PDB file of C-alpha atoms in Angstrom:
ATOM      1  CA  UNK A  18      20.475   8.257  -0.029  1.00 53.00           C
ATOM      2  CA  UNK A  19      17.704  10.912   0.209  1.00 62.00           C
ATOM      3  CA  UNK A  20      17.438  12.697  -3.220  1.00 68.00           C
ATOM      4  CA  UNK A  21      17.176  16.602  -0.622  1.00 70.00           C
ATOM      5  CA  UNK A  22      20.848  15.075   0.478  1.00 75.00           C
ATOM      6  CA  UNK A  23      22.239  13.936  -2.706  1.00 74.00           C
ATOM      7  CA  UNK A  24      21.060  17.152  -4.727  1.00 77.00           C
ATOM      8  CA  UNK A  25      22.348  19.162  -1.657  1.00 79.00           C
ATOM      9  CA  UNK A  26      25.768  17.730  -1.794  1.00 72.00           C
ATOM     10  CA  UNK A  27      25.591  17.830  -5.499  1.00 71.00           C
ATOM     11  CA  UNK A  28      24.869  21.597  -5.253  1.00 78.00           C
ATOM     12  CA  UNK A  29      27.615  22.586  -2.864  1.00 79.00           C
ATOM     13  CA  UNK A  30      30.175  20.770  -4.331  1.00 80.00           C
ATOM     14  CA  UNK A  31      29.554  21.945  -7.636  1.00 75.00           C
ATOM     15  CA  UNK A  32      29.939  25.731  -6.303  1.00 83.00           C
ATOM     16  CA  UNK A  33      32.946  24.966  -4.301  1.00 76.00           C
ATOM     17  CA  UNK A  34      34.388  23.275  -7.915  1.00 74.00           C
ATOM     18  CA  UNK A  35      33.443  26.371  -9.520  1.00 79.00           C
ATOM     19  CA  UNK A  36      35.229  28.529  -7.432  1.00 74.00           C
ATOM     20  CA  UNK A  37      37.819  26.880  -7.703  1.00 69.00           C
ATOM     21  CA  UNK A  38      38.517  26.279 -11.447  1.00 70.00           C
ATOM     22  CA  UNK A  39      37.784  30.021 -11.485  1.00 73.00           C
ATOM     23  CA  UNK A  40      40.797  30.818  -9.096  1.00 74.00           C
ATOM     24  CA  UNK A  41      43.137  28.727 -10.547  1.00 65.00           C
ATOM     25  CA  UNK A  42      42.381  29.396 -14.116  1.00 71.00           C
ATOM     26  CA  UNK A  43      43.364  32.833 -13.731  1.00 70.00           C
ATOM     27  CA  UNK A  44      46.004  32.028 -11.487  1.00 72.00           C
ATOM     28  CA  UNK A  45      47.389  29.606 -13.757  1.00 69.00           C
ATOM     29  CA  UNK A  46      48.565  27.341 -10.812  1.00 67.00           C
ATOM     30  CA  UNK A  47      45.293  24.508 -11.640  1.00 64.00           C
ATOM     31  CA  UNK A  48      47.953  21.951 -11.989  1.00 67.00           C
ATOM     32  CA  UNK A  49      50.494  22.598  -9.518  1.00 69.00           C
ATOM     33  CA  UNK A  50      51.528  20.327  -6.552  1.00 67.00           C
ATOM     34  CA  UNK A  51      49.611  21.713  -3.832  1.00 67.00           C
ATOM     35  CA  UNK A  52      47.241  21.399  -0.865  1.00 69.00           C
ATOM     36  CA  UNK A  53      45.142  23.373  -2.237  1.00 71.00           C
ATOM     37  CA  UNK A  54      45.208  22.085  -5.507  1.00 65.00           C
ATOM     38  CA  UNK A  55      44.194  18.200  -4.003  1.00 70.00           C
ATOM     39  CA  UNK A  56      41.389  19.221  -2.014  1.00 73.00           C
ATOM     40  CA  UNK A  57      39.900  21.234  -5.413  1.00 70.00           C
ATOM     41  CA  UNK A  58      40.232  17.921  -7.271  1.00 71.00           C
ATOM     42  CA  UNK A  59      38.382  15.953  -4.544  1.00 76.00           C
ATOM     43  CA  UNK A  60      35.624  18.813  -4.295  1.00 78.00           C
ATOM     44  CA  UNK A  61      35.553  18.494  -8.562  1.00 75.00           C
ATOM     45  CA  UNK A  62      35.525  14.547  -8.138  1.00 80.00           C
ATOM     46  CA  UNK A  63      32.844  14.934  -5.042  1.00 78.00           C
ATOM     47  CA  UNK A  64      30.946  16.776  -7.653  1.00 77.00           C
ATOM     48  CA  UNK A  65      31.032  14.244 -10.306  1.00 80.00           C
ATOM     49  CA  UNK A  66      30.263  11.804  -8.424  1.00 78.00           C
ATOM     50  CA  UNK A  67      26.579  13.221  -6.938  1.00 71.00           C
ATOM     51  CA  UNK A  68      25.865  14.510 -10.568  1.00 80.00           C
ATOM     52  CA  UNK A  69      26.366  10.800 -11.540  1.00 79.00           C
ATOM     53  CA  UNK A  70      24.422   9.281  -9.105  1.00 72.00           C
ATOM     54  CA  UNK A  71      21.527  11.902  -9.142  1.00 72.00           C
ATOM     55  CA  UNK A  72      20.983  11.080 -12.672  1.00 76.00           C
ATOM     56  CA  UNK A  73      21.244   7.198 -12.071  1.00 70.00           C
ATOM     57  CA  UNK A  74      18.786   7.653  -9.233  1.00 69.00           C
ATOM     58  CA  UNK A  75      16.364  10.450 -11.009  1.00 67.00           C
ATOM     59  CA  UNK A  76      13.929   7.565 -11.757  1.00 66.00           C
ATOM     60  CA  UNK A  77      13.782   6.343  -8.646  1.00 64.00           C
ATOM     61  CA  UNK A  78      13.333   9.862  -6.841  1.00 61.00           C
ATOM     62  CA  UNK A  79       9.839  10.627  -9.312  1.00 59.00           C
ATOM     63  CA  UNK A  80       8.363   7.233  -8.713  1.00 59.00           C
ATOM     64  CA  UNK A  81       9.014   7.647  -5.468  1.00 58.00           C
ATOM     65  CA  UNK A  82       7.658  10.929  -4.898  1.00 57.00           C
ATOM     66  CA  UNK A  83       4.443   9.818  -6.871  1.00 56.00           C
ATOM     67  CA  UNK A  84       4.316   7.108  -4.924  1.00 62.00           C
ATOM     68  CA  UNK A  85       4.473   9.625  -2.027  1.00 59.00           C
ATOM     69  CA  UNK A  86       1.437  11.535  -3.361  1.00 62.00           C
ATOM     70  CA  UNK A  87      -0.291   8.527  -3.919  1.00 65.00           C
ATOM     71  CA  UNK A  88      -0.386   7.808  -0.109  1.00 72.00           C
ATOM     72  CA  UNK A  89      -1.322  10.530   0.662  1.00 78.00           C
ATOM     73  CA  UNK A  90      -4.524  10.008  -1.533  1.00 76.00           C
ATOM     74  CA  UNK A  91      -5.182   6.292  -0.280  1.00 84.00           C
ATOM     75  CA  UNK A  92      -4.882   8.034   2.918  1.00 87.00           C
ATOM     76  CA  UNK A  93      -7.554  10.130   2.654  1.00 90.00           C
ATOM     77  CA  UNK A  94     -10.008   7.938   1.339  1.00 91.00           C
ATOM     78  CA  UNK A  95      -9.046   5.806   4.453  1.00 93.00           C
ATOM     79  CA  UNK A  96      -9.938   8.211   6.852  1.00 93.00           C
ATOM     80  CA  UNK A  97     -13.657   8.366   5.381  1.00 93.00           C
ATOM     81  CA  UNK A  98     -14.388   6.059   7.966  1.00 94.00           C
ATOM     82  CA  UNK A  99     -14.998   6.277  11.871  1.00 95.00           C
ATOM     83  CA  UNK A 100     -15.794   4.617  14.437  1.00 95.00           C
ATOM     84  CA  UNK A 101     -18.489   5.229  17.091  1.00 93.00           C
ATOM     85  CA  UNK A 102     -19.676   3.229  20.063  1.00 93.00           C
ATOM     86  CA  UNK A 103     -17.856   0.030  18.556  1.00 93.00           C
ATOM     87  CA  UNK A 104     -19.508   0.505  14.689  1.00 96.00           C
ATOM     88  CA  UNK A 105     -17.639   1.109  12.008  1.00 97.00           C
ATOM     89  CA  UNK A 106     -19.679   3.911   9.899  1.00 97.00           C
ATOM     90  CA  UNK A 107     -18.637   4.992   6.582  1.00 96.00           C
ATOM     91  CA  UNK A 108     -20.933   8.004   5.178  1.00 93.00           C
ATOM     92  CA  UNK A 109     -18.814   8.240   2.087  1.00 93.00           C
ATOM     93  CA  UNK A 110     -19.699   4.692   0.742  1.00 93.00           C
ATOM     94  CA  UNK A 111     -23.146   4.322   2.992  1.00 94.00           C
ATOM     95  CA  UNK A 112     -22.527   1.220   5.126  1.00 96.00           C
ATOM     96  CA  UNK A 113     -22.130   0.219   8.651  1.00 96.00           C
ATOM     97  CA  UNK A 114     -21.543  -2.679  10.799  1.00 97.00           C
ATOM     98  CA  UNK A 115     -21.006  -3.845  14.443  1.00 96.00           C
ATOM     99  CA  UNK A 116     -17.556  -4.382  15.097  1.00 95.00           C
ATOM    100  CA  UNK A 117     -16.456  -7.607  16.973  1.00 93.00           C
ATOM    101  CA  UNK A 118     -16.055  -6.726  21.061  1.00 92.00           C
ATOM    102  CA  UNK A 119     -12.424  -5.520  22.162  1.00 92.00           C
ATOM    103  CA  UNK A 120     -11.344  -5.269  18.275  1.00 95.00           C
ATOM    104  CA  UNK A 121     -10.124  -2.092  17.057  1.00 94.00           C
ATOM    105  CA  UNK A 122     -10.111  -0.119  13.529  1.00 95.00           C
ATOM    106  CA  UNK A 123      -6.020  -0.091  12.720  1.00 93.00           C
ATOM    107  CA  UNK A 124      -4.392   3.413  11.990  1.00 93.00           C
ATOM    108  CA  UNK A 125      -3.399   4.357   8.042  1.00 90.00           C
ATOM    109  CA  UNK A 126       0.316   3.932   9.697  1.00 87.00           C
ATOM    110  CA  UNK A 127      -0.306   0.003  10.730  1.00 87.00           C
ATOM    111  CA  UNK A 128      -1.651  -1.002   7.303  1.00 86.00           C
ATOM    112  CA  UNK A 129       1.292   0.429   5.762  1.00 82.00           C
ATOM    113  CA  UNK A 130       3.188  -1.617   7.972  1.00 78.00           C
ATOM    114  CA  UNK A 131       0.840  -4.610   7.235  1.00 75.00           C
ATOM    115  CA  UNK A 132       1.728  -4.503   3.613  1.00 70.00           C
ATOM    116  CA  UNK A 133       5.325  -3.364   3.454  1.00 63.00           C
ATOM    117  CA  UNK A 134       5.890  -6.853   5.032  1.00 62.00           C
ATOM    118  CA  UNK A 135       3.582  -8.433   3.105  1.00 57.00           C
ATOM    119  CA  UNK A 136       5.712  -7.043  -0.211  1.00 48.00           C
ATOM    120  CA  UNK A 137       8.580  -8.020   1.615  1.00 44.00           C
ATOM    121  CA  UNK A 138       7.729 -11.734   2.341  1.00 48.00           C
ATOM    122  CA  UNK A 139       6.531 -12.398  -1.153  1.00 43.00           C
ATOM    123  CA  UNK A 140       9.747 -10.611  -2.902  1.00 39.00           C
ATOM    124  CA  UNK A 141      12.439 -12.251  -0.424  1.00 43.00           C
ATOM    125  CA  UNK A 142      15.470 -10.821   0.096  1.00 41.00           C
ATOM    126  CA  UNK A 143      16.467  -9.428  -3.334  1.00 41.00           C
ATOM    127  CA  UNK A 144      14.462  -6.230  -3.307  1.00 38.00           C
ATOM    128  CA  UNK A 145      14.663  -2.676  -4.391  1.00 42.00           C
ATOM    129  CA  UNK A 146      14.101   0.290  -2.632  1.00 41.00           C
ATOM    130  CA  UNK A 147      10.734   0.513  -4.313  1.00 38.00           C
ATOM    131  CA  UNK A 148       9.758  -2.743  -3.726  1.00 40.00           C
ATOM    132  CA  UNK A 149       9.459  -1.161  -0.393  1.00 39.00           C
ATOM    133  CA  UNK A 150       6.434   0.903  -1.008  1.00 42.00           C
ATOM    134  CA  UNK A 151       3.450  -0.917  -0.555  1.00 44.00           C
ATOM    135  CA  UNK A 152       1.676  -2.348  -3.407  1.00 51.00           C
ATOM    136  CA  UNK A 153      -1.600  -1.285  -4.497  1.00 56.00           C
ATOM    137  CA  UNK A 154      -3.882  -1.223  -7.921  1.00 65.00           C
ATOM    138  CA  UNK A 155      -5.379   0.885  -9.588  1.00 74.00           C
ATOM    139  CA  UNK A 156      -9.002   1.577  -8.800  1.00 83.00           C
ATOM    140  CA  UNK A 157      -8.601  -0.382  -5.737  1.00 87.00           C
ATOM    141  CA  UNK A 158      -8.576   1.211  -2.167  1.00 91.00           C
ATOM    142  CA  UNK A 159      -8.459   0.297   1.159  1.00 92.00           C
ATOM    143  CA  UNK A 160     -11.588   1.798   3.342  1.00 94.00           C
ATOM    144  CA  UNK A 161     -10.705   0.239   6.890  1.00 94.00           C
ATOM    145  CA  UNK A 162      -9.065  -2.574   9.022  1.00 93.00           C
ATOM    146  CA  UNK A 163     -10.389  -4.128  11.670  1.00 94.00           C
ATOM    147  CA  UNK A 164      -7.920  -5.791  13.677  1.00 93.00           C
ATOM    148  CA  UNK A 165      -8.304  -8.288  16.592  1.00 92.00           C
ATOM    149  CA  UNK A 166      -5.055  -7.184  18.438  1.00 91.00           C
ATOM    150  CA  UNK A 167      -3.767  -3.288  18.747  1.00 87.00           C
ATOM    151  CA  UNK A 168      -0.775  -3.137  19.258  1.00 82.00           C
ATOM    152  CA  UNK A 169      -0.625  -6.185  16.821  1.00 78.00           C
ATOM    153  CA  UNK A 170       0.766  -9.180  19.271  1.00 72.00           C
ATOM    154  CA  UNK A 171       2.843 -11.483  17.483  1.00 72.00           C
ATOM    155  CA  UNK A 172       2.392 -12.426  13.855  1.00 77.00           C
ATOM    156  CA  UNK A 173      -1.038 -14.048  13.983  1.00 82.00           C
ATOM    157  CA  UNK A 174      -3.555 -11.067  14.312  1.00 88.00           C
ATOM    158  CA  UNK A 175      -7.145 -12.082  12.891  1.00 91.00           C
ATOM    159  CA  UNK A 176      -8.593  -9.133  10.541  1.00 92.00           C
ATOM    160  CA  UNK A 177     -11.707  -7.690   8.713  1.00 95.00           C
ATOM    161  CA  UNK A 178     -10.518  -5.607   5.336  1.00 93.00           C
ATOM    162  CA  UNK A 179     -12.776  -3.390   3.129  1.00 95.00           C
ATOM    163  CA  UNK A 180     -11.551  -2.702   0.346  1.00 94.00           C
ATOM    164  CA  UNK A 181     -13.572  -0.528  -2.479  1.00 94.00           C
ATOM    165  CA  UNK A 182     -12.691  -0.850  -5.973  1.00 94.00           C
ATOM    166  CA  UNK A 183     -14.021   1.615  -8.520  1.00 94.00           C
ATOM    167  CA  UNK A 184     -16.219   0.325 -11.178  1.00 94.00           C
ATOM    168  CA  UNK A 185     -15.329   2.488 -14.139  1.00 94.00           C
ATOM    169  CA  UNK A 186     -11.625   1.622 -13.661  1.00 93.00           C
ATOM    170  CA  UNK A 187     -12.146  -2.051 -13.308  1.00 93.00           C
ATOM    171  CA  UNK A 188     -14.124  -1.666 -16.555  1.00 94.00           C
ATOM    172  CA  UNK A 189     -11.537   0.591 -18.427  1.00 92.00           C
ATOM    173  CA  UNK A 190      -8.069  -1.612 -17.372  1.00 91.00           C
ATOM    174  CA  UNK A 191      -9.305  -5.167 -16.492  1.00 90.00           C
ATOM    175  CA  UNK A 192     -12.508  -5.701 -18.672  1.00 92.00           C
ATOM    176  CA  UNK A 193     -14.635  -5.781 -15.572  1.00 93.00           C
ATOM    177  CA  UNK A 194     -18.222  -4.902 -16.434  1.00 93.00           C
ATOM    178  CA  UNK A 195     -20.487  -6.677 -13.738  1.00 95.00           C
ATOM    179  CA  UNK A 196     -20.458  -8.599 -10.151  1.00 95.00           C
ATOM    180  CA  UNK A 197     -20.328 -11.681 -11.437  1.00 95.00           C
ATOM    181  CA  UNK A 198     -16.619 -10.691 -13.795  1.00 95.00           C
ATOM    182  CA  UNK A 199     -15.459  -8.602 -10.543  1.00 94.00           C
ATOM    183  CA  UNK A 200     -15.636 -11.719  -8.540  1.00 95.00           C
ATOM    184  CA  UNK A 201     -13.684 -14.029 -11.121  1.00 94.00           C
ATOM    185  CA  UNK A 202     -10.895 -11.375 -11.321  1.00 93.00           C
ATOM    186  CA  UNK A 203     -10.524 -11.985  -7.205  1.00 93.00           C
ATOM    187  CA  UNK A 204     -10.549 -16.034  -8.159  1.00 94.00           C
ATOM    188  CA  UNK A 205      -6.742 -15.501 -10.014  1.00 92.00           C
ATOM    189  CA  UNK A 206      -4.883 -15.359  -7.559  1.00 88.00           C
ATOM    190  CA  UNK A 207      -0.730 -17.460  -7.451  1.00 86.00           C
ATOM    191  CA  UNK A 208       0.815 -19.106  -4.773  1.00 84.00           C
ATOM    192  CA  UNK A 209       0.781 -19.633  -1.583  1.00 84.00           C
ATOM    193  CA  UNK A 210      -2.809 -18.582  -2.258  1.00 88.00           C
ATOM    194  CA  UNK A 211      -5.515 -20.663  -3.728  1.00 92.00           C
ATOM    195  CA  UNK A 212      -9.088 -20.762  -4.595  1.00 94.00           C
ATOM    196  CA  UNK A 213     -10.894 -23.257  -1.713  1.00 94.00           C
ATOM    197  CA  UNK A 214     -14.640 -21.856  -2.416  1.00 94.00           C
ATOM    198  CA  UNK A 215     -15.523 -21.150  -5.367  1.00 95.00           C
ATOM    199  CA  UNK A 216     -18.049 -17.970  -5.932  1.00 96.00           C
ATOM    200  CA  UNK A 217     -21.574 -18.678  -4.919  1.00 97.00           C
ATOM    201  CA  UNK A 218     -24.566 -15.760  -4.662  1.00 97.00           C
ATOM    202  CA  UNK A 219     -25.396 -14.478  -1.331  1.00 96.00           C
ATOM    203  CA  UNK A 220     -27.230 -11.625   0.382  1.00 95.00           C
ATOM    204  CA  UNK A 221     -25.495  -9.068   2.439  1.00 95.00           C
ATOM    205  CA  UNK A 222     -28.666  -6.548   4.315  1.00 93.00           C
ATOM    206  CA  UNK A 223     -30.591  -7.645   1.469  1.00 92.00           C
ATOM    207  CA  UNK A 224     -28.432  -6.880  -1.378  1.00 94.00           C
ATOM    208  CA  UNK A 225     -27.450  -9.131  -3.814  1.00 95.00           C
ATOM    209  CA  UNK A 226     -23.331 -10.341  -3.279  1.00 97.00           C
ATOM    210  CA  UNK A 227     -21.324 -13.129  -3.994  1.00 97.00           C
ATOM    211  CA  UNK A 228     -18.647 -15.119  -1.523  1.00 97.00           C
ATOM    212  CA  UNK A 229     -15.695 -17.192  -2.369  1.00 96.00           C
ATOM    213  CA  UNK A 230     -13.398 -18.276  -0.201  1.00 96.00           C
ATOM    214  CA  UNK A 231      -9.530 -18.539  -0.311  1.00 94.00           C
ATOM    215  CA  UNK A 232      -6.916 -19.968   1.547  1.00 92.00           C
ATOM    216  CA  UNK A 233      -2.752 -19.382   2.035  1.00 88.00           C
ATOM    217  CA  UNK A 234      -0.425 -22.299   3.376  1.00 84.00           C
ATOM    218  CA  UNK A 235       2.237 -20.858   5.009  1.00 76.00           C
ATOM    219  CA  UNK A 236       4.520 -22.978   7.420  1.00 76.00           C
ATOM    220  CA  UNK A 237       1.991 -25.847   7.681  1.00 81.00           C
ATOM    221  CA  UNK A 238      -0.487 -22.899   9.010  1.00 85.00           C
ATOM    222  CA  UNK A 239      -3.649 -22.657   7.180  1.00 90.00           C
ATOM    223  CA  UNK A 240      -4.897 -18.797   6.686  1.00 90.00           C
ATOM    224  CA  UNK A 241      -8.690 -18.617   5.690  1.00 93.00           C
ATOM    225  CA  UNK A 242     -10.102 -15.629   3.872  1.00 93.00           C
ATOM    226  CA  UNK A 243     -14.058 -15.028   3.373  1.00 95.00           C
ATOM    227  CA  UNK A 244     -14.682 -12.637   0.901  1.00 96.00           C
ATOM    228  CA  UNK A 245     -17.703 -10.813   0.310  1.00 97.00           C
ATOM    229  CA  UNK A 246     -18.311  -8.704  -2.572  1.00 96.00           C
ATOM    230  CA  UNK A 247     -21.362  -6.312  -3.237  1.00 96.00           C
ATOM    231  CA  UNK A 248     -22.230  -3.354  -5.527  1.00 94.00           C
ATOM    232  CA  UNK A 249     -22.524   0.175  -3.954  1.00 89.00           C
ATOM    233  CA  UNK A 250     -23.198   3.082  -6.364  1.00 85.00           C
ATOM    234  CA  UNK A 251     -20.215   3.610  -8.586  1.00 90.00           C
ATOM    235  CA  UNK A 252     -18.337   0.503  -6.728  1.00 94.00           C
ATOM    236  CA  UNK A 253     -17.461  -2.859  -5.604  1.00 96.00           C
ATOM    237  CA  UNK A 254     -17.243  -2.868  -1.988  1.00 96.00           C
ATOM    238  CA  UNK A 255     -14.734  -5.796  -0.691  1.00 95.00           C
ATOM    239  CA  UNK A 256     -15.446  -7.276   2.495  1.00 96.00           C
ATOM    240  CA  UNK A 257     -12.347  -9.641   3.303  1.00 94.00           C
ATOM    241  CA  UNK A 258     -12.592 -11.987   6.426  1.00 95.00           C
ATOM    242  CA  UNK A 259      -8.948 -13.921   7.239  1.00 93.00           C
ATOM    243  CA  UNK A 260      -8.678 -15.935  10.286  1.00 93.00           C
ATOM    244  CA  UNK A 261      -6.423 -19.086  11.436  1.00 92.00           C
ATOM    245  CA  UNK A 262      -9.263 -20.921  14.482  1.00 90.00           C
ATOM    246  CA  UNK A 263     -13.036 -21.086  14.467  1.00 90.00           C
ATOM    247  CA  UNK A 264     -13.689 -18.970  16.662  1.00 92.00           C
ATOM    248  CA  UNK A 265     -11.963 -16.070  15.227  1.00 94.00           C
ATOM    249  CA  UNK A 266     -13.735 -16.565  11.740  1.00 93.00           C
ATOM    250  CA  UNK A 267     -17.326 -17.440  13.541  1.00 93.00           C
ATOM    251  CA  UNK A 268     -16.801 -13.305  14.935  1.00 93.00           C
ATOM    252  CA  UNK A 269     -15.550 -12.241  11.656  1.00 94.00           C
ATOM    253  CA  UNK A 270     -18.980 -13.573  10.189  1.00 94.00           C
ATOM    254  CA  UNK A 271     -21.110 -12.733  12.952  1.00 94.00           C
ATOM    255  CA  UNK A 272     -19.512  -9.463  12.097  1.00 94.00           C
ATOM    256  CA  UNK A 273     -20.550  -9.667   8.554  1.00 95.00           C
ATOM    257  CA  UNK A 274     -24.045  -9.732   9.276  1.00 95.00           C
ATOM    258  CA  UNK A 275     -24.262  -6.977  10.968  1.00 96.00           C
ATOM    259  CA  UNK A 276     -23.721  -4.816   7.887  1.00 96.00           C
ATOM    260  CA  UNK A 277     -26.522  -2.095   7.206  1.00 96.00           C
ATOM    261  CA  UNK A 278     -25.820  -0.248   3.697  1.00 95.00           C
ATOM    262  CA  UNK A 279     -27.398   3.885   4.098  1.00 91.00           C
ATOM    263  CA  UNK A 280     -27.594   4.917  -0.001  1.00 84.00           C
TER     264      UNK A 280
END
């Protein structure tokens, strides 16, 4: 139940209980056998009842409203990003690249979506109402998705992630002090995920990155993700590639290259 609905009800049944103990205090008629008398006990137990649950459910209602605000802020740093004549451009974090032809940059809304069921097919059926709320680290933010089908079609739908992950907070929570120790933290990952590349130096536009690959079994489906990792001013810019076919992961690449950094 909304916590604006539960307070609400908690609110006006209170009053109405108020009332009337008042009235039949000073009547002197609170425990006679009367209509009037039943539907003040029901309003009293009503009462009870929302107090009860609004202090069972007070956790719940603050993480969720932080978890609210939080959005909001992922959202924002989302919307750095734009596209123009098929390029992704992000002035914020000074890089660019050619998108793939026909693919599209997916709304804040439809990586919400992406993740909520995501959370939901990792935590099965026995979840909470905040297991609900997409899952996210600290320091780590999503800057854009580039999807192969909008609207998605079907449950295969090839992608190309940036995520940006904030150097002093990697530092200060996870010991992360360099590329190199960024790109090992990405290595730990648990089932159905596991390591099929392990980290080797790259370029990306000249700059120095590493790649790793790693792959999901799901269904007797193979999912490939190429990850590319590079430093940009106070970050770690993310640059995951997941595909099922060839095809789909030789445009993901070809994408890749296409990346031009501006600071």
């Amino acid at each position: 139940m909304s916590p604006v609905i539960s307070t609400t009800f908690c609110v006006l049944t209170g009053i109405a209980s108020i009332f009337f103990l008042v009235g039949k205090i000073k009547s002197k008629s609170l425990f006679s056998a009367s209509s009037d008398n039943l539907a003040g006990f029901f309003c009293l137990s009503a009462f009870l009842f929302y107090t009860a649950l609004n202090i069972h459910s007070a956790p719940t209602f603050v993480q969720l409203a932080s978890n609210v605000q939080m959005e909001k802020a992922r959202s924002r740093v989302y919307q750095t990003g734009h596209v123009l004549d098929g390029r992704y451009e992000n002035d914020s974090y000074g890089f660019n690249f050619q998108m793939p032809a026909g693919w599209s940059k997916a709304s804040w809304s439809t990586v919400e979506r992406k993740k909520v069921r995501a959370t939901y097919s990792l935590w099965g059926k026995s979840i909470s109402p905040t297991d609900l709320i997409p899952k996210h680290v600290d320091g780590i933010d999503t800057l854009a998705a580039i999807l192969k089908y909008l609207p998605e079609n079907g449950s295969y739908n090839p992608s190309l992630v940036i995520n940006v992950n904030d150097k002093q907070i990697m530092l200060e929570k996870y010991g992360v002090s360099n590329l190199v120790s960024f790109t090992e933290m990405l290595t730990e990952v648990s089932p159905p995920f596991a390591v099929n590349q392990l980290p080797i130096p790259t370029t990306i536009a000249g700059r120095n990155a590493i790649s790793l690959k790693i792959i999901s079994v799901r269904s007797g489906t193979t999912v490939s993700q190429k990850i590319f990792v590079v430093e940009a001013s106070n970050s770690y810019l993310e640059f995951v590639a997941s595909s099922i076919d060839d095809g789909d992961a030789s445009n993901l690449l070809a994408c890749v290259d296409t990346i031009k950094f501006t600071k």
